[in-house]
Amino acid sequence: MRRLIDGMSFRRRLALTGTAAVAVAILLALGTAFVVVRAELRGQVDDRLETLADRAGEDVLFTRRVIGSGELPPEAAVIPLIRERLAQGDNTLQGRSRYVQIVTPEGVIAPPGAPAGLRAGARARGLAKTGEGTFFTDIRLDGGHARVLTRALEPGVAIQAVQPVDDQDEAIRRLGLILATVGLGGVGLAGGLGLVVTRTATRPVRELSETAEHVARTRDLSRRIEARGGDELSRLAGSFNTMLEALERSMRSQRQLVSDASHELRTPLTSVRTNLEVLARANGTLGEPERARMLRDVTGQLDELSVLVGDLVDLARDGAPDEPPEVVRLDLLVGDAVERARRLHPGREIRLELAETLVQGSPGRLDRAVSNLLDNAEKWSPPGTPVEVVVRDGEVLVRDHGPGFSGEDLPRVFDRFYRARSARGLPGSGLGLAIVRQVAEAHGGTVTAANAEDGGAQLQLTLGRGS
């Protein structure tokens, strides 16, 4: 059974569960109705028997008192007189479907026309003897079903009121048949409606499954699911669409990165190859100065390739952290980066203003971003001008005194491989500021570029404060 259920689709299991719940509710409701109606019909029969026994009992007791007041002994005359009283046709005592008979310790006094099979058992005779007690019984009478009330009147006599209940039994049987038919119809209708409702309700799940299978089969990330309404399944569809959009952007970004990287790598690789081929063909014919120059060119180009490959590796992470986040003293991290920059560029003045600042993040990646900002400022600063660095409240501001950004370049300074026209003769891969933006976004921050009022460019890295 478990294996059969596990093999069903989610929609079928949901419909089956709903149908089972409705079936249980219907069966409980109809079963309760059947029991209540049957008890009500049985109660009505018992009430009629109680009324009949009350009326007949009064007559029997009256007859015995009349006989007892005369000269005849009650024992000699009570039975014939009671039989005569019962035979007078008083329909309180008997009718077409009800009977009354007297029970004594010796036997039964039955009215004319009473069924021959109506006998008093030992319990009824014992009750007549003691003169105390009442009980109901069900008996088979002339091939039918009858309800009997036995009630003691006084010591020596009891009365039995009898009513056939075949009509009530038939009514109860018909009621049971009707309720069963209604119940089966209700369960069937609930099952049909359950399939329709679950088909409609689980449409987003089906579309999500089909879309996921389509994406896995074709690698097509452009397909989307229509999200209707604001329920949980619609929100799930919306979340799936958001995930597909993020994957599509990531794939597009990776393809663009590969395309740009192949283009950027082609030039230095071609230059290195050309120089190496010249050196190989020269076979000792080149002078030492020329040979040394070409080797320096090859070394420089290999250094550029190393920097470019390192930048590409950083970008390929696409914001994925390479170390767990921790609380970082941003002011100390920037101070260390500035000291390294001073050693690399001893002729450059770097002015530093630090305020204690804590941020949450990856120290290695933050250090790379700050170093790229310093390298960019050093590259654009004219000789003899300072680079200014300010750290406060989770922000790092780096300013140079160079030409600043042109209106054409300003919107694109953080794009991958973008280099301004004036920068094409300068060293660099065009990836430094793109890495800064990636690090900022990975830490929930931003980086902005602007021109200072008195000249030069300023770049501001803003990060969230740490705890």
Short mmCIF file of C-alpha atoms in Angstrom, two decimals:
data_model
loop_
_atom_site.label_atom_id
_atom_site.label_comp_id
_atom_site.label_asym_id
_atom_site.label_seq_id
_atom_site.Cartn_x
_atom_site.Cartn_y
_atom_site.Cartn_z
CA MET A 1 0.00 0.00 0.00
CA ARG A 2 2.83 2.35 0.93
CA ARG A 3 4.60 1.61 -2.34
CA LEU A 4 1.39 2.25 -4.27
CA ILE A 5 0.90 5.64 -2.59
CA ASP A 6 4.56 6.60 -3.12
CA GLY A 7 4.14 5.83 -6.81
CA MET A 8 1.27 8.30 -7.18
CA SER A 9 1.73 11.86 -8.35
CA PHE A 10 1.46 14.66 -5.81
CA ARG A 11 -1.82 15.78 -7.38
CA ARG A 12 -3.34 12.29 -7.04
CA ARG A 13 -2.16 11.93 -3.45
CA LEU A 14 -3.63 15.33 -2.60
CA ALA A 15 -6.94 14.45 -4.27
CA LEU A 16 -7.01 11.06 -2.55
CA THR A 17 -6.32 12.65 0.83
CA GLY A 18 -9.05 15.24 0.32
CA THR A 19 -11.53 12.61 -0.85
CA ALA A 20 -10.74 10.40 2.14
CA ALA A 21 -11.25 13.32 4.52
CA VAL A 22 -14.58 14.20 2.89
CA ALA A 23 -15.62 10.53 2.90
CA VAL A 24 -14.93 10.24 6.62
CA ALA A 25 -16.88 13.44 7.28
CA ILE A 26 -19.82 12.24 5.16
CA LEU A 27 -19.85 8.81 6.78
CA LEU A 28 -19.76 10.35 10.25
CA ALA A 29 -22.58 12.77 9.39
CA LEU A 30 -24.77 10.14 7.73
CA GLY A 31 -24.01 7.54 10.39
CA THR A 32 -24.96 10.03 13.09
CA ALA A 33 -28.15 10.91 11.22
CA PHE A 34 -29.04 7.23 10.84
CA VAL A 35 -28.48 6.49 14.53
CA VAL A 36 -30.45 9.57 15.62
CA VAL A 37 -33.42 8.81 13.33
CA ARG A 38 -33.48 5.14 14.34
CA ALA A 39 -33.36 6.10 18.02
CA GLU A 40 -36.16 8.62 17.46
CA LEU A 41 -38.38 6.02 15.77
CA ARG A 42 -37.63 3.50 18.50
CA GLY A 43 -38.41 6.16 21.11
CA GLN A 44 -41.76 6.91 19.49
CA VAL A 45 -42.69 3.20 19.61
CA ASP A 46 -41.65 2.99 23.25
CA ASP A 47 -43.68 6.11 24.08
CA ARG A 48 -46.78 4.60 22.47
CA LEU A 49 -46.27 1.36 24.36
CA GLU A 50 -45.90 3.33 27.61
CA THR A 51 -49.19 5.13 26.91
CA LEU A 52 -50.95 1.89 26.01
CA ALA A 53 -49.65 0.17 29.14
CA ASP A 54 -50.79 3.09 31.32
CA ARG A 55 -54.36 2.98 29.99
CA ALA A 56 -54.63 -0.81 30.04
CA GLY A 57 -53.09 -1.04 33.50
CA GLU A 58 -55.68 1.32 34.95
CA ASP A 59 -58.48 -0.82 33.49
CA VAL A 60 -57.00 -4.04 34.79
CA LEU A 61 -56.54 -2.68 38.31
CA PHE A 62 -60.07 -1.27 38.27
CA THR A 63 -61.50 -4.64 37.23
CA ARG A 64 -59.68 -6.44 40.00
CA ARG A 65 -60.94 -3.98 42.62
CA VAL A 66 -64.57 -4.39 41.42
CA ILE A 67 -64.32 -8.15 41.58
CA GLY A 68 -62.68 -7.98 44.94
CA SER A 69 -65.59 -5.98 46.46
CA GLY A 70 -68.26 -8.62 45.66
CA GLU A 71 -69.05 -11.97 47.12
CA LEU A 72 -67.09 -13.94 44.56
CA PRO A 73 -63.50 -14.52 45.42
CA PRO A 74 -61.15 -12.66 43.08
CA GLU A 75 -59.29 -15.82 42.25
CA ALA A 76 -62.43 -17.41 40.74
CA ALA A 77 -63.61 -14.52 38.60
CA VAL A 78 -60.72 -12.20 37.79
CA ILE A 79 -59.53 -13.98 34.67
CA PRO A 80 -62.91 -14.27 32.89
CA LEU A 81 -63.85 -10.68 33.70
CA ILE A 82 -60.54 -9.25 32.58
CA ARG A 83 -60.80 -11.29 29.37
CA GLU A 84 -64.28 -9.88 28.83
CA ARG A 85 -63.03 -6.37 29.53
CA LEU A 86 -60.27 -6.78 26.99
CA ALA A 87 -62.73 -8.18 24.44
CA GLN A 88 -65.07 -5.17 24.61
CA GLY A 89 -63.26 -3.52 21.71
CA ASP A 90 -61.73 -0.63 23.65
CA ASN A 91 -59.08 0.46 21.18
CA THR A 92 -56.94 1.81 23.98
CA LEU A 93 -56.28 -1.79 24.86
CA GLN A 94 -55.84 -3.25 21.44
CA GLY A 95 -55.92 -2.23 17.83
CA ARG A 96 -54.88 -3.52 14.49
CA SER A 97 -51.18 -3.20 15.26
CA ARG A 98 -51.05 -3.16 19.05
CA TYR A 99 -51.96 -5.77 21.65
CA VAL A 100 -52.28 -5.94 25.40
CA GLN A 101 -52.23 -9.12 27.47
CA ILE A 102 -52.26 -9.93 31.17
CA VAL A 103 -49.44 -11.91 32.73
CA THR A 104 -49.87 -13.82 35.99
CA PRO A 105 -47.48 -16.17 37.70
CA GLU A 106 -49.48 -19.02 36.19
CA GLY A 107 -49.64 -17.83 32.58
CA VAL A 108 -51.05 -15.35 30.09
CA ILE A 109 -54.53 -13.89 29.52
CA ALA A 110 -54.55 -12.83 25.85
CA PRO A 111 -57.36 -10.87 24.14
CA PRO A 112 -59.29 -12.33 21.21
CA GLY A 113 -57.35 -11.92 17.96
CA ALA A 114 -53.97 -11.77 19.66
CA PRO A 115 -51.21 -13.69 17.88
CA ALA A 116 -50.92 -17.25 19.02
CA GLY A 117 -47.14 -16.99 19.32
CA LEU A 118 -47.27 -14.31 22.00
CA ARG A 119 -46.00 -16.06 25.11
CA ALA A 120 -44.75 -14.74 28.45
CA GLY A 121 -41.30 -15.84 29.45
CA ALA A 122 -39.96 -16.65 32.88
CA ARG A 123 -38.77 -13.08 33.39
CA ALA A 124 -42.26 -11.67 32.73
CA ARG A 125 -43.94 -14.25 35.05
CA GLY A 126 -41.41 -13.51 37.76
CA LEU A 127 -42.13 -9.80 37.44
CA ALA A 128 -45.90 -10.53 37.73
CA LYS A 129 -45.25 -12.54 40.87
CA THR A 130 -43.24 -9.81 42.62
CA GLY A 131 -45.37 -6.94 41.34
CA GLU A 132 -42.33 -4.71 40.71
CA GLY A 133 -40.37 -3.68 37.61
CA THR A 134 -40.61 -2.74 33.93
CA PHE A 135 -38.59 -3.80 30.89
CA PHE A 136 -38.62 -3.67 27.08
CA THR A 137 -37.83 -6.60 24.80
CA ASP A 138 -37.75 -7.31 21.06
CA ILE A 139 -39.33 -10.56 19.84
CA ARG A 140 -40.16 -12.42 16.64
CA LEU A 141 -43.95 -12.55 16.27
CA ASP A 142 -45.78 -14.29 13.38
CA GLY A 143 -42.70 -13.97 11.21
CA GLY A 144 -42.24 -10.31 12.03
CA HIS A 145 -40.50 -8.08 14.52
CA ALA A 146 -42.36 -6.73 17.58
CA ARG A 147 -41.50 -4.50 20.52
CA VAL A 148 -42.85 -5.57 23.95
CA LEU A 149 -43.22 -3.57 27.16
CA THR A 150 -43.71 -5.65 30.31
CA ARG A 151 -44.82 -3.77 33.44
CA ALA A 152 -45.78 -5.10 36.90
CA LEU A 153 -49.07 -3.70 38.23
CA GLU A 154 -49.23 -5.29 41.67
CA PRO A 155 -48.26 -8.65 43.15
CA GLY A 156 -49.89 -11.37 41.12
CA VAL A 157 -50.43 -9.47 37.88
CA ALA A 158 -48.45 -7.68 35.16
CA ILE A 159 -49.33 -6.32 31.78
CA GLN A 160 -47.61 -6.62 28.41
CA ALA A 161 -48.10 -4.06 25.62
CA VAL A 162 -47.03 -5.29 22.20
CA GLN A 163 -46.52 -3.43 18.92
CA PRO A 164 -45.17 -4.89 15.68
CA VAL A 165 -42.41 -2.66 14.30
CA ASP A 166 -42.00 -4.07 10.80
CA ASP A 167 -43.07 -0.73 9.31
CA GLN A 168 -40.47 1.10 11.36
CA ASP A 169 -37.83 -1.47 10.40
CA GLU A 170 -38.70 -0.97 6.75
CA ALA A 171 -38.51 2.80 7.16
CA ILE A 172 -35.13 2.47 8.84
CA ARG A 173 -33.93 0.13 6.09
CA ARG A 174 -35.05 2.58 3.40
CA LEU A 175 -33.41 5.40 5.30
CA GLY A 176 -30.16 3.43 5.51
CA LEU A 177 -30.32 2.71 1.78
CA ILE A 178 -30.99 6.37 0.97
CA LEU A 179 -28.19 7.56 3.26
CA ALA A 180 -25.79 5.00 1.79
CA THR A 181 -26.68 6.13 -1.73
CA VAL A 182 -26.27 9.77 -0.76
CA GLY A 183 -22.98 8.97 0.97
CA LEU A 184 -21.56 7.11 -2.02
CA GLY A 185 -22.71 9.87 -4.33
CA GLY A 186 -21.19 12.48 -2.03
CA VAL A 187 -17.88 10.65 -1.89
CA GLY A 188 -17.85 10.27 -5.67
CA LEU A 189 -18.71 13.93 -6.15
CA ALA A 190 -16.06 14.92 -3.60
CA GLY A 191 -13.51 12.81 -5.46
CA GLY A 192 -14.37 14.43 -8.79
CA LEU A 193 -14.33 17.92 -7.34
CA GLY A 194 -11.11 17.08 -5.49
CA LEU A 195 -9.41 16.18 -8.77
CA VAL A 196 -10.59 19.41 -10.37
CA VAL A 197 -9.58 21.53 -7.38
CA THR A 198 -6.19 19.88 -6.94
CA ARG A 199 -5.51 20.14 -10.68
CA THR A 200 -6.17 23.87 -10.46
CA ALA A 201 -4.41 24.37 -7.13
CA THR A 202 -1.28 22.44 -8.10
CA ARG A 203 -0.94 23.96 -11.55
CA PRO A 204 2.02 26.11 -10.40
CA VAL A 205 3.71 22.97 -9.06
CA ARG A 206 3.16 21.18 -12.36
CA GLU A 207 4.44 24.16 -14.31
CA LEU A 208 7.41 24.43 -11.96
CA SER A 209 8.23 20.76 -12.49
CA GLU A 210 7.87 21.05 -16.27
CA THR A 211 10.02 24.18 -16.31
CA ALA A 212 12.71 22.56 -14.16
CA GLU A 213 12.75 19.51 -16.46
CA HIS A 214 12.89 21.78 -19.52
CA VAL A 215 15.81 23.75 -18.08
CA ALA A 216 17.67 20.56 -17.12
CA ARG A 217 17.09 19.09 -20.58
CA THR A 218 17.76 22.14 -22.77
CA ARG A 219 19.80 24.50 -20.50
CA ASP A 220 17.34 27.20 -21.54
CA LEU A 221 17.13 29.63 -18.61
CA SER A 222 14.78 32.07 -20.34
CA ARG A 223 11.61 30.10 -19.56
CA ARG A 224 9.37 31.45 -16.79
CA ILE A 225 6.33 30.32 -14.79
CA GLU A 226 3.23 32.48 -14.70
CA ALA A 227 2.67 33.45 -11.05
CA ARG A 228 -1.01 34.08 -10.30
CA GLY A 229 -2.35 35.52 -7.06
CA GLY A 230 -0.53 35.74 -3.76
CA ASP A 231 -0.85 32.25 -2.27
CA GLU A 232 2.06 30.03 -1.24
CA LEU A 233 2.30 28.21 -4.58
CA SER A 234 2.28 31.49 -6.49
CA ARG A 235 5.04 32.81 -4.24
CA LEU A 236 6.95 29.58 -4.88
CA ALA A 237 6.58 30.15 -8.62
CA GLY A 238 7.80 33.73 -8.18
CA SER A 239 10.81 32.53 -6.18
CA PHE A 240 11.60 29.98 -8.88
CA ASN A 241 11.41 32.69 -11.54
CA THR A 242 13.75 34.85 -9.47
CA MET A 243 16.18 31.95 -9.21
CA LEU A 244 16.04 31.40 -12.98
CA GLU A 245 16.67 35.09 -13.57
CA ALA A 246 19.68 35.00 -11.25
CA LEU A 247 21.02 31.89 -13.00
CA GLU A 248 20.45 33.47 -16.40
CA ARG A 249 22.32 36.62 -15.35
CA SER A 250 25.13 34.51 -13.93
CA MET A 251 25.41 32.43 -17.10
CA ARG A 252 25.29 35.54 -19.27
CA SER A 253 27.94 37.15 -17.09
CA GLN A 254 30.15 34.07 -17.30
CA ARG A 255 29.81 33.91 -21.07
CA GLN A 256 30.65 37.60 -21.32
CA LEU A 257 33.60 37.11 -19.00
CA VAL A 258 34.94 34.23 -21.10
CA SER A 259 34.45 36.25 -24.28
CA ASP A 260 36.16 39.33 -22.85
CA ALA A 261 38.93 37.28 -21.27
CA SER A 262 39.70 35.49 -24.52
CA HIS A 263 39.94 38.85 -26.25
CA GLU A 264 42.12 40.41 -23.56
CA LEU A 265 44.41 37.39 -23.31
CA ARG A 266 44.94 37.16 -27.05
CA THR A 267 47.03 40.35 -27.32
CA PRO A 268 49.64 39.67 -24.60
CA LEU A 269 49.86 36.00 -25.58
CA THR A 270 50.47 36.95 -29.20
CA SER A 271 53.14 39.44 -28.16
CA VAL A 272 54.88 36.89 -25.92
CA ARG A 273 54.76 34.29 -28.65
CA THR A 274 56.17 36.71 -31.23
CA ASN A 275 59.08 37.72 -29.00
CA LEU A 276 59.86 34.12 -28.14
CA GLU A 277 59.80 33.12 -31.82
CA VAL A 278 62.18 35.97 -32.68
CA LEU A 279 64.52 34.89 -29.91
CA ALA A 280 64.36 31.30 -31.11
CA ARG A 281 65.06 32.19 -34.75
CA ALA A 282 67.84 34.61 -33.90
CA ASN A 283 70.02 31.71 -32.77
CA GLY A 284 72.66 33.99 -31.27
CA THR A 285 72.59 36.66 -33.98
CA LEU A 286 70.94 39.27 -31.76
CA GLY A 287 73.08 41.61 -29.81
CA GLU A 288 73.03 41.41 -26.07
CA PRO A 289 71.18 44.74 -25.58
CA GLU A 290 68.46 43.74 -28.05
CA ARG A 291 68.16 40.30 -26.53
CA ALA A 292 67.91 41.76 -23.01
CA ARG A 293 65.23 44.19 -24.18
CA MET A 294 63.14 41.41 -25.67
CA LEU A 295 63.49 39.32 -22.51
CA ARG A 296 62.34 42.30 -20.45
CA ASP A 297 59.35 42.66 -22.75
CA VAL A 298 58.49 38.98 -22.35
CA THR A 299 58.84 39.20 -18.56
CA GLY A 300 56.64 42.29 -18.43
CA GLN A 301 54.02 40.69 -20.62
CA LEU A 302 54.05 37.57 -18.46
CA ASP A 303 53.61 39.77 -15.38
CA GLU A 304 50.61 41.42 -17.05
CA LEU A 305 49.24 37.99 -17.87
CA SER A 306 49.65 36.91 -14.25
CA VAL A 307 47.78 39.98 -13.03
CA LEU A 308 45.07 39.48 -15.64
CA VAL A 309 44.63 35.80 -14.76
CA GLY A 310 44.44 36.66 -11.06
CA ASP A 311 41.80 39.29 -11.76
CA LEU A 312 39.85 36.85 -13.89
CA VAL A 313 39.92 34.27 -11.09
CA ASP A 314 38.55 36.86 -8.67
CA LEU A 315 35.77 37.83 -11.06
CA ALA A 316 34.93 34.21 -11.82
CA ARG A 317 33.99 33.73 -8.16
CA ASP A 318 31.03 36.01 -8.92
CA GLY A 319 30.70 37.13 -5.31
CA ALA A 320 31.21 33.71 -3.72
CA PRO A 321 33.22 34.10 -0.47
CA ASP A 322 36.58 32.30 -0.28
CA GLU A 323 36.66 32.49 3.52
CA PRO A 324 34.00 32.67 6.24
CA PRO A 325 32.87 36.20 7.17
CA GLU A 326 34.16 37.71 10.37
CA VAL A 327 34.28 41.03 12.18
CA VAL A 328 37.04 43.12 10.58
CA ARG A 329 38.74 46.30 11.80
CA LEU A 330 38.43 48.17 8.52
CA ASP A 331 40.72 50.99 9.67
CA LEU A 332 43.55 48.54 10.44
CA LEU A 333 43.02 46.68 7.16
CA VAL A 334 43.22 49.92 5.15
CA GLY A 335 46.27 51.01 7.15
CA ASP A 336 48.10 47.80 6.18
CA ALA A 337 47.14 48.23 2.51
CA VAL A 338 48.43 51.83 2.55
CA GLU A 339 51.77 50.70 4.03
CA ARG A 340 52.19 48.19 1.20
CA ALA A 341 51.35 50.87 -1.36
CA ARG A 342 53.95 53.20 0.16
CA ARG A 343 56.61 50.48 -0.15
CA LEU A 344 55.64 49.82 -3.78
CA HIS A 345 55.57 53.54 -4.64
CA PRO A 346 58.06 55.24 -2.34
CA GLY A 347 57.84 58.50 -4.23
CA ARG A 348 54.09 58.86 -3.71
CA GLU A 349 52.67 60.69 -0.72
CA ILE A 350 49.63 58.91 0.70
CA ARG A 351 47.70 60.88 3.30
CA LEU A 352 45.76 58.69 5.68
CA GLU A 353 42.91 59.60 8.02
CA LEU A 354 41.58 56.69 10.08
CA ALA A 355 38.70 56.27 12.51
CA GLU A 356 38.03 52.95 14.20
CA THR A 357 35.46 51.06 12.13
CA LEU A 358 34.15 47.51 12.40
CA VAL A 359 32.60 45.70 9.44
CA GLN A 360 31.44 42.13 8.81
CA GLY A 361 33.11 40.46 5.87
CA SER A 362 35.97 38.59 4.27
CA PRO A 363 39.34 40.19 5.17
CA GLY A 364 41.10 38.87 2.07
CA ARG A 365 38.55 40.20 -0.39
CA LEU A 366 38.22 43.53 1.38
CA ASP A 367 42.00 43.91 1.29
CA ARG A 368 41.97 43.21 -2.46
CA ALA A 369 39.28 45.84 -3.04
CA VAL A 370 41.18 48.50 -1.05
CA SER A 371 44.43 47.65 -2.84
CA ASN A 372 42.71 48.06 -6.22
CA LEU A 373 41.40 51.49 -5.18
CA LEU A 374 44.91 52.54 -4.15
CA ASP A 375 46.44 51.18 -7.39
CA ASN A 376 43.89 53.08 -9.45
CA ALA A 377 44.62 56.33 -7.59
CA GLU A 378 48.38 55.85 -7.95
CA LYS A 379 48.04 55.20 -11.68
CA TRP A 380 46.13 58.44 -12.30
CA SER A 381 47.96 60.76 -9.90
CA PRO A 382 50.51 63.11 -11.49
CA PRO A 383 54.00 63.10 -9.95
CA GLY A 384 54.26 65.19 -6.81
CA THR A 385 50.53 65.01 -5.95
CA PRO A 386 49.19 63.10 -2.97
CA VAL A 387 46.67 60.30 -2.72
CA GLU A 388 44.18 60.89 0.09
CA VAL A 389 42.54 58.04 2.02
CA VAL A 390 39.80 58.50 4.63
CA VAL A 391 38.19 55.69 6.67
CA ARG A 392 35.14 56.30 8.86
CA ASP A 393 31.74 54.70 9.63
CA GLY A 394 32.22 51.69 7.36
CA GLU A 395 33.36 53.84 4.41
CA VAL A 396 36.66 54.04 2.54
CA LEU A 397 37.21 57.20 0.45
CA VAL A 398 40.21 57.27 -1.93
CA ARG A 399 40.97 60.48 -3.83
CA ASP A 400 43.63 61.38 -6.37
CA HIS A 401 44.53 64.69 -7.97
CA GLY A 402 44.59 63.52 -11.55
CA PRO A 403 42.37 64.50 -14.49
CA GLY A 404 39.26 62.85 -13.04
CA PHE A 405 36.59 61.04 -15.03
CA SER A 406 35.19 62.27 -18.30
CA GLY A 407 31.44 62.41 -18.75
CA GLU A 408 31.70 59.49 -21.17
CA ASP A 409 33.74 57.30 -18.81
CA LEU A 410 32.00 57.99 -15.49
CA PRO A 411 29.01 55.61 -15.98
CA ARG A 412 31.28 52.75 -17.09
CA VAL A 413 34.30 52.88 -14.79
CA PHE A 414 33.17 49.72 -12.94
CA ASP A 415 32.48 47.66 -16.09
CA ARG A 416 34.70 44.67 -16.78
CA PHE A 417 37.63 45.34 -19.12
CA TYR A 418 36.54 48.92 -19.64
CA ARG A 419 39.44 51.31 -20.12
CA ALA A 420 39.16 54.98 -20.88
CA ARG A 421 40.90 56.22 -24.02
CA SER A 422 43.44 58.07 -21.95
CA ALA A 423 44.23 54.86 -20.02
CA ARG A 424 45.02 52.61 -22.92
CA GLY A 425 48.71 53.37 -22.70
CA LEU A 426 48.82 52.65 -18.99
CA PRO A 427 49.39 49.23 -17.40
CA GLY A 428 46.39 47.33 -16.13
CA SER A 429 43.74 44.85 -17.16
CA GLY A 430 40.64 47.00 -16.84
CA LEU A 431 39.35 44.66 -14.13
CA GLY A 432 40.47 46.37 -10.93
CA LEU A 433 37.42 48.55 -10.33
CA ALA A 434 35.09 45.77 -11.52
CA ILE A 435 36.54 43.61 -8.74
CA VAL A 436 35.95 46.44 -6.24
CA ARG A 437 32.28 46.59 -7.23
CA GLN A 438 31.95 42.81 -6.98
CA VAL A 439 33.46 42.79 -3.48
CA ALA A 440 31.20 45.66 -2.39
CA GLU A 441 28.06 43.90 -3.62
CA ALA A 442 29.13 40.60 -2.04
CA HIS A 443 29.32 42.44 1.31
CA GLY A 444 25.96 44.17 0.86
CA GLY A 445 27.63 47.50 0.13
CA THR A 446 28.21 49.89 -2.76
CA VAL A 447 31.03 51.68 -4.53
CA THR A 448 30.61 55.03 -6.28
CA ALA A 449 32.79 57.20 -8.51
CA ALA A 450 32.73 60.98 -8.75
CA ASN A 451 34.89 63.98 -9.60
CA ALA A 452 36.09 66.17 -6.76
CA GLU A 453 35.10 69.83 -6.90
CA ASP A 454 38.72 71.01 -7.03
CA GLY A 455 39.84 68.32 -9.49
CA GLY A 456 40.72 64.68 -9.37
CA ALA A 457 38.67 61.53 -8.96
CA GLN A 458 37.27 60.10 -5.78
CA LEU A 459 36.04 56.56 -5.22
CA GLN A 460 33.97 55.66 -2.17
CA LEU A 461 33.51 52.10 -0.90
CA THR A 462 30.59 51.82 1.57
CA LEU A 463 30.09 48.71 3.72
CA GLY A 464 27.63 47.76 6.44
CA ARG A 465 28.79 48.31 10.02
CA GLY A 466 29.81 45.17 11.91
CA SER A 467 28.74 44.20 15.40
#
